[in-house]
mmCIF file of C-alpha atoms in Angstrom:
data_model
loop_
_atom_site.group_PDB
_atom_site.id
_atom_site.type_symbol
_atom_site.label_atom_id
_atom_site.label_comp_id
_atom_site.label_asym_id
_atom_site.label_seq_id
_atom_site.Cartn_x
_atom_site.Cartn_y
_atom_site.Cartn_z
ATOM 1 C CA UNK A 24 -9.174 -8.886 -14.773
ATOM 2 C CA UNK A 25 -11.903 -9.949 -12.614
ATOM 3 C CA UNK A 26 -13.920 -7.526 -10.371
ATOM 4 C CA UNK A 27 -13.250 -5.392 -13.198
ATOM 5 C CA UNK A 28 -16.504 -3.353 -13.131
ATOM 6 C CA UNK A 29 -15.856 -0.549 -11.028
ATOM 7 C CA UNK A 30 -12.567 1.114 -8.876
ATOM 8 C CA UNK A 31 -8.907 0.067 -9.633
ATOM 9 C CA UNK A 32 -10.240 -2.917 -11.636
ATOM 10 C CA UNK A 33 -12.191 -0.997 -14.127
ATOM 11 C CA UNK A 34 -9.424 2.041 -14.931
ATOM 12 C CA UNK A 35 -5.954 -0.852 -15.245
ATOM 13 C CA UNK A 36 -8.890 -2.287 -18.404
ATOM 14 C CA UNK A 37 -9.627 1.388 -19.302
ATOM 15 C CA UNK A 38 -5.916 2.273 -19.556
ATOM 16 C CA UNK A 39 -4.900 -1.087 -20.971
ATOM 17 C CA UNK A 40 -7.697 -0.544 -24.011
ATOM 18 C CA UNK A 41 -5.843 2.437 -24.509
ATOM 19 C CA UNK A 42 -2.832 0.688 -24.636
ATOM 20 C CA UNK A 43 -4.387 -1.694 -27.801
ATOM 21 C CA UNK A 44 -4.272 -4.664 -25.878
ATOM 22 C CA UNK A 45 -7.090 -7.517 -26.023
ATOM 23 C CA UNK A 46 -8.918 -7.078 -22.324
ATOM 24 C CA UNK A 47 -11.400 -9.413 -20.600
ATOM 25 C CA UNK A 48 -13.255 -7.370 -18.155
ATOM 26 C CA UNK A 49 -14.866 -9.923 -16.042
ATOM 27 C CA UNK A 50 -17.561 -9.057 -13.013
ATOM 28 C CA UNK A 51 -19.977 -11.329 -10.578
ATOM 29 C CA UNK A 52 -23.100 -9.115 -11.336
ATOM 30 C CA UNK A 53 -24.039 -8.828 -15.685
ATOM 31 C CA UNK A 54 -25.434 -6.041 -15.520
ATOM 32 C CA UNK A 55 -22.240 -3.692 -14.254
ATOM 33 C CA UNK A 56 -20.143 -5.459 -15.562
ATOM 34 C CA UNK A 57 -22.338 -4.970 -19.261
ATOM 35 C CA UNK A 58 -22.654 -1.575 -17.562
ATOM 36 C CA UNK A 59 -18.715 -0.648 -17.264
ATOM 37 C CA UNK A 60 -18.450 -2.606 -21.051
ATOM 38 C CA UNK A 61 -20.792 -0.355 -22.244
ATOM 39 C CA UNK A 62 -19.297 2.487 -20.401
ATOM 40 C CA UNK A 63 -15.945 2.124 -22.601
ATOM 41 C CA UNK A 64 -17.486 1.295 -26.196
ATOM 42 C CA UNK A 65 -18.827 4.739 -25.634
ATOM 43 C CA UNK A 66 -15.228 5.597 -25.315
ATOM 44 C CA UNK A 67 -14.374 3.628 -28.613
ATOM 45 C CA UNK A 68 -12.454 0.702 -26.389
ATOM 46 C CA UNK A 69 -12.752 -2.286 -27.743
ATOM 47 C CA UNK A 70 -13.245 -4.788 -24.484
ATOM 48 C CA UNK A 71 -14.753 -7.790 -23.825
ATOM 49 C CA UNK A 72 -17.741 -8.732 -20.876
ATOM 50 C CA UNK A 73 -16.861 -12.173 -18.979
ATOM 51 C CA UNK A 74 -19.593 -13.318 -16.495
ATOM 52 C CA UNK A 75 -17.338 -14.448 -13.583
ATOM 53 C CA UNK A 76 -18.307 -15.037 -9.964
ATOM 54 C CA UNK A 77 -14.869 -15.786 -8.631
ATOM 55 C CA UNK A 78 -16.167 -17.806 -5.324
ATOM 56 C CA UNK A 79 -17.988 -20.043 -7.697
ATOM 57 C CA UNK A 80 -15.943 -23.003 -8.642
ATOM 58 C CA UNK A 81 -18.239 -23.316 -11.943
ATOM 59 C CA UNK A 82 -18.989 -19.677 -13.136
ATOM 60 C CA UNK A 83 -14.602 -19.810 -12.873
ATOM 61 C CA UNK A 84 -14.716 -22.978 -15.056
ATOM 62 C CA UNK A 85 -16.695 -21.824 -17.439
ATOM 63 C CA UNK A 86 -15.389 -18.619 -17.898
ATOM 64 C CA UNK A 87 -11.831 -20.068 -19.044
ATOM 65 C CA UNK A 88 -13.267 -22.764 -21.233
ATOM 66 C CA UNK A 89 -14.847 -18.973 -22.948
ATOM 67 C CA UNK A 90 -11.740 -17.499 -22.679
ATOM 68 C CA UNK A 91 -10.075 -21.082 -24.494
ATOM 69 C CA UNK A 92 -12.554 -21.284 -26.777
ATOM 70 C CA UNK A 93 -12.826 -17.835 -28.299
ATOM 71 C CA UNK A 94 -9.284 -16.700 -27.755
ATOM 72 C CA UNK A 95 -6.587 -19.447 -26.897
ATOM 73 C CA UNK A 96 -4.583 -17.848 -24.045
ATOM 74 C CA UNK A 97 -4.419 -15.152 -21.987
ATOM 75 C CA UNK A 98 -1.231 -13.482 -21.558
ATOM 76 C CA UNK A 99 -1.400 -11.682 -18.611
ATOM 77 C CA UNK A 100 -4.301 -12.765 -15.869
ATOM 78 C CA UNK A 101 -5.052 -10.289 -13.033
ATOM 79 C CA UNK A 102 -6.663 -10.994 -9.960
ATOM 80 C CA UNK A 103 -8.533 -7.691 -8.284
ATOM 81 C CA UNK A 104 -11.656 -8.938 -7.657
ATOM 82 C CA UNK A 105 -12.046 -8.284 -3.733
ATOM 83 C CA UNK A 106 -14.509 -7.794 -0.528
ATOM 84 C CA UNK A 107 -14.098 -5.939 2.972
ATOM 85 C CA UNK A 108 -17.247 -5.837 4.899
ATOM 86 C CA UNK A 109 -18.256 -3.504 8.045
ATOM 87 C CA UNK A 110 -18.555 -5.521 10.164
ATOM 88 C CA UNK A 111 -14.756 -6.802 10.085
ATOM 89 C CA UNK A 112 -14.024 -5.326 13.824
ATOM 90 C CA UNK A 113 -11.529 -7.597 15.816
ATOM 91 C CA UNK A 114 -10.423 -10.917 14.578
ATOM 92 C CA UNK A 115 -11.733 -12.391 18.234
ATOM 93 C CA UNK A 116 -15.216 -10.647 17.594
ATOM 94 C CA UNK A 117 -16.102 -11.355 14.405
ATOM 95 C CA UNK A 118 -18.497 -13.854 13.329
ATOM 96 C CA UNK A 119 -16.956 -16.516 12.186
ATOM 97 C CA UNK A 120 -18.733 -16.202 8.707
ATOM 98 C CA UNK A 121 -17.261 -12.858 8.102
ATOM 99 C CA UNK A 122 -14.293 -13.521 8.813
ATOM 100 C CA UNK A 123 -14.274 -16.872 6.686
ATOM 101 C CA UNK A 124 -16.036 -14.978 3.568
ATOM 102 C CA UNK A 125 -13.014 -12.173 3.370
ATOM 103 C CA UNK A 126 -10.790 -14.956 3.368
ATOM 104 C CA UNK A 127 -12.532 -17.147 1.179
ATOM 105 C CA UNK A 128 -13.031 -14.070 -0.946
ATOM 106 C CA UNK A 129 -10.132 -12.481 -0.830
ATOM 107 C CA UNK A 130 -7.615 -15.490 -0.774
ATOM 108 C CA UNK A 131 -8.978 -18.920 -1.745
ATOM 109 C CA UNK A 132 -10.793 -17.428 -5.055
ATOM 110 C CA UNK A 133 -7.641 -16.101 -6.355
ATOM 111 C CA UNK A 134 -5.686 -19.385 -6.085
ATOM 112 C CA UNK A 135 -8.999 -21.099 -7.570
ATOM 113 C CA UNK A 136 -9.508 -18.483 -10.690
ATOM 114 C CA UNK A 137 -5.208 -19.030 -10.590
ATOM 115 C CA UNK A 138 -5.625 -22.667 -10.737
ATOM 116 C CA UNK A 139 -8.740 -22.289 -13.549
ATOM 117 C CA UNK A 140 -6.402 -20.208 -15.599
ATOM 118 C CA UNK A 141 -3.020 -20.885 -15.470
ATOM 119 C CA UNK A 142 -3.045 -23.278 -18.336
ATOM 120 C CA UNK A 143 -3.957 -20.711 -20.699
ATOM 121 C CA UNK A 144 -1.193 -18.554 -20.052
ATOM 122 C CA UNK A 145 1.451 -19.036 -22.493
ATOM 123 C CA UNK A 146 5.090 -19.735 -21.382
ATOM 124 C CA UNK A 147 7.026 -15.854 -20.488
ATOM 125 C CA UNK A 148 2.985 -14.875 -19.160
ATOM 126 C CA UNK A 149 2.335 -13.024 -16.110
ATOM 127 C CA UNK A 150 0.035 -13.297 -13.262
ATOM 128 C CA UNK A 151 -1.297 -9.662 -11.023
ATOM 129 C CA UNK A 152 -2.617 -9.841 -8.024
ATOM 130 C CA UNK A 153 -4.290 -6.527 -6.348
ATOM 131 C CA UNK A 154 -3.325 -6.911 -2.822
ATOM 132 C CA UNK A 155 -2.939 -4.315 -0.054
ATOM 133 C CA UNK A 156 -0.236 -2.789 2.733
ATOM 134 C CA UNK A 157 -3.114 -3.973 5.272
ATOM 135 C CA UNK A 158 -1.415 -7.697 4.398
ATOM 136 C CA UNK A 159 2.194 -6.816 5.069
ATOM 137 C CA UNK A 160 4.211 -8.590 7.802
ATOM 138 C CA UNK A 161 6.508 -6.018 8.399
ATOM 139 C CA UNK A 162 4.760 -2.919 8.376
ATOM 140 C CA UNK A 163 2.965 -1.801 11.597
ATOM 141 C CA UNK A 164 -0.741 -3.378 11.882
ATOM 142 C CA UNK A 165 -3.225 -0.713 11.873
ATOM 143 C CA UNK A 166 -5.970 -2.276 14.426
ATOM 144 C CA UNK A 167 -8.276 -1.797 11.025
ATOM 145 C CA UNK A 168 -10.600 -4.588 8.921
ATOM 146 C CA UNK A 169 -7.834 -7.320 10.682
ATOM 147 C CA UNK A 170 -9.993 -10.118 8.840
ATOM 148 C CA UNK A 171 -9.215 -8.049 5.082
ATOM 149 C CA UNK A 172 -5.705 -7.956 6.484
ATOM 150 C CA UNK A 173 -5.199 -11.195 7.322
ATOM 151 C CA UNK A 174 -6.662 -12.311 3.690
ATOM 152 C CA UNK A 175 -4.506 -10.050 2.329
ATOM 153 C CA UNK A 176 -1.532 -12.010 4.336
ATOM 154 C CA UNK A 177 -2.571 -14.788 2.292
ATOM 155 C CA UNK A 178 -2.657 -14.078 -1.104
ATOM 156 C CA UNK A 179 0.490 -12.299 -0.486
ATOM 157 C CA UNK A 180 2.163 -15.980 0.709
ATOM 158 C CA UNK A 181 -0.120 -17.865 -1.808
ATOM 159 C CA UNK A 182 2.096 -15.813 -4.728
ATOM 160 C CA UNK A 183 5.300 -16.822 -3.369
ATOM 161 C CA UNK A 184 3.938 -20.122 -3.812
ATOM 162 C CA UNK A 185 2.868 -19.739 -7.206
ATOM 163 C CA UNK A 186 5.988 -18.102 -8.522
ATOM 164 C CA UNK A 187 7.834 -21.177 -6.978
ATOM 165 C CA UNK A 188 5.356 -22.960 -9.110
ATOM 166 C CA UNK A 189 5.355 -21.512 -12.122
ATOM 167 C CA UNK A 190 9.071 -20.310 -12.647
ATOM 168 C CA UNK A 191 9.943 -23.222 -14.967
ATOM 169 C CA UNK A 192 7.355 -21.830 -17.196
ATOM 170 C CA UNK A 193 8.678 -18.128 -16.422
ATOM 171 C CA UNK A 194 5.526 -16.901 -15.929
ATOM 172 C CA UNK A 195 5.667 -14.292 -13.693
ATOM 173 C CA UNK A 196 3.443 -13.963 -10.462
ATOM 174 C CA UNK A 197 3.559 -11.031 -8.142
ATOM 175 C CA UNK A 198 1.871 -9.069 -5.612
ATOM 176 C CA UNK A 199 1.198 -5.181 -5.228
ATOM 177 C CA UNK A 200 -0.440 -3.180 -3.327
ATOM 178 C CA UNK A 201 -1.971 0.469 -5.318
ATOM 179 C CA UNK A 202 -2.173 2.547 -2.323
ATOM 180 C CA UNK A 203 -5.157 4.139 -0.773
ATOM 181 C CA UNK A 204 -7.332 5.813 -3.570
ATOM 182 C CA UNK A 205 -10.928 6.915 -3.978
ATOM 183 C CA UNK A 206 -12.469 4.267 -4.590
ATOM 184 C CA UNK A 207 -15.966 2.361 -2.947
ATOM 185 C CA UNK A 208 -13.861 -0.151 -0.995
ATOM 186 C CA UNK A 209 -11.314 3.242 0.069
ATOM 187 C CA UNK A 210 -14.220 5.596 0.550
ATOM 188 C CA UNK A 211 -14.136 9.778 -0.637
ATOM 189 C CA UNK A 212 -11.299 10.167 1.760
ATOM 190 C CA UNK A 213 -8.653 8.436 0.222
ATOM 191 C CA UNK A 214 -5.978 10.346 -0.803
ATOM 192 C CA UNK A 215 -5.355 8.941 -4.102
ATOM 193 C CA UNK A 216 -7.154 8.557 -7.593
ATOM 194 C CA UNK A 217 -7.403 5.465 -9.156
ATOM 195 C CA UNK A 218 -5.379 6.528 -12.557
ATOM 196 C CA UNK A 219 -2.923 6.416 -9.798
ATOM 197 C CA UNK A 220 -4.053 2.408 -7.939
ATOM 198 C CA UNK A 221 -3.716 1.549 -11.466
ATOM 199 C CA UNK A 222 -0.297 2.522 -12.274
ATOM 200 C CA UNK A 223 1.849 0.041 -10.953
ATOM 201 C CA UNK A 224 -0.998 -2.482 -12.180
ATOM 202 C CA UNK A 225 -0.285 -1.601 -15.496
ATOM 203 C CA UNK A 226 3.617 -1.092 -14.967
ATOM 204 C CA UNK A 227 3.800 -5.218 -14.043
ATOM 205 C CA UNK A 228 1.585 -6.162 -16.573
ATOM 206 C CA UNK A 229 3.179 -4.636 -19.644
ATOM 207 C CA UNK A 230 6.965 -3.589 -18.359
ATOM 208 C CA UNK A 231 9.566 -5.772 -20.877
ATOM 209 C CA UNK A 232 11.237 -7.696 -18.074
ATOM 210 C CA UNK A 233 9.791 -7.925 -14.497
ATOM 211 C CA UNK A 234 10.576 -10.139 -11.879
ATOM 212 C CA UNK A 235 8.358 -12.750 -9.901
ATOM 213 C CA UNK A 236 7.260 -13.573 -6.189
ATOM 214 C CA UNK A 237 7.631 -9.995 -4.453
ATOM 215 C CA UNK A 238 5.717 -7.726 -3.512
ATOM 216 C CA UNK A 239 5.308 -4.257 -5.574
ATOM 217 C CA UNK A 240 3.921 -0.134 -4.341
ATOM 218 C CA UNK A 241 4.305 2.600 -7.016
ATOM 219 C CA UNK A 242 6.657 0.104 -8.942
ATOM 220 C CA UNK A 243 9.226 -0.571 -6.523
ATOM 221 C CA UNK A 244 9.464 -3.328 -4.538
ATOM 222 C CA UNK A 245 8.850 -3.648 -0.889
ATOM 223 C CA UNK A 246 9.135 -5.960 1.924
ATOM 224 C CA UNK A 247 6.313 -8.570 2.540
#
């Protein structure tokens, strides 16, 4: 699970650990990742921490090698890490570095992580992309954080193509909108809880059978 030291990622890790799964929590900041691990261990949950910066190829490969050595395989990869920047106001007016940083972190990095870890995923495994309704190509455009929304649209396209490429190995690849929930990114005014935001990814990770190449919200497929 990438970006799991707080918010929805942290809650997904907690719930998976409660179900008895062996979970690897990753975070870019080592101290924050270890702090998150300690919080979960205080709840008597067995969670392993692994430092990984998804924007750095060397860090990704080191993490993949560590998982290969320690675990031998990875049944489910959940790509959760993402950023939203306050200066993201307009595709026409954004500093190009802002737009590039958001797209690189929220889309290219997810692909880089998947490329590094997919050899560890056995046939029938799963890859889950935490996306956003802002990336929908059918919902109305709201004008908020446009580079962020574009990055999630890009992630949707990546999801569909990965689903096709991995279909021969029966590895499902899906994206989901967790909804607007109370996190550092979502803000305190968000109507949903982190528990609600974690529900659909938990379902995608643990359901007996699941489709592939789809976009979900509240456990239901929605249009891209």
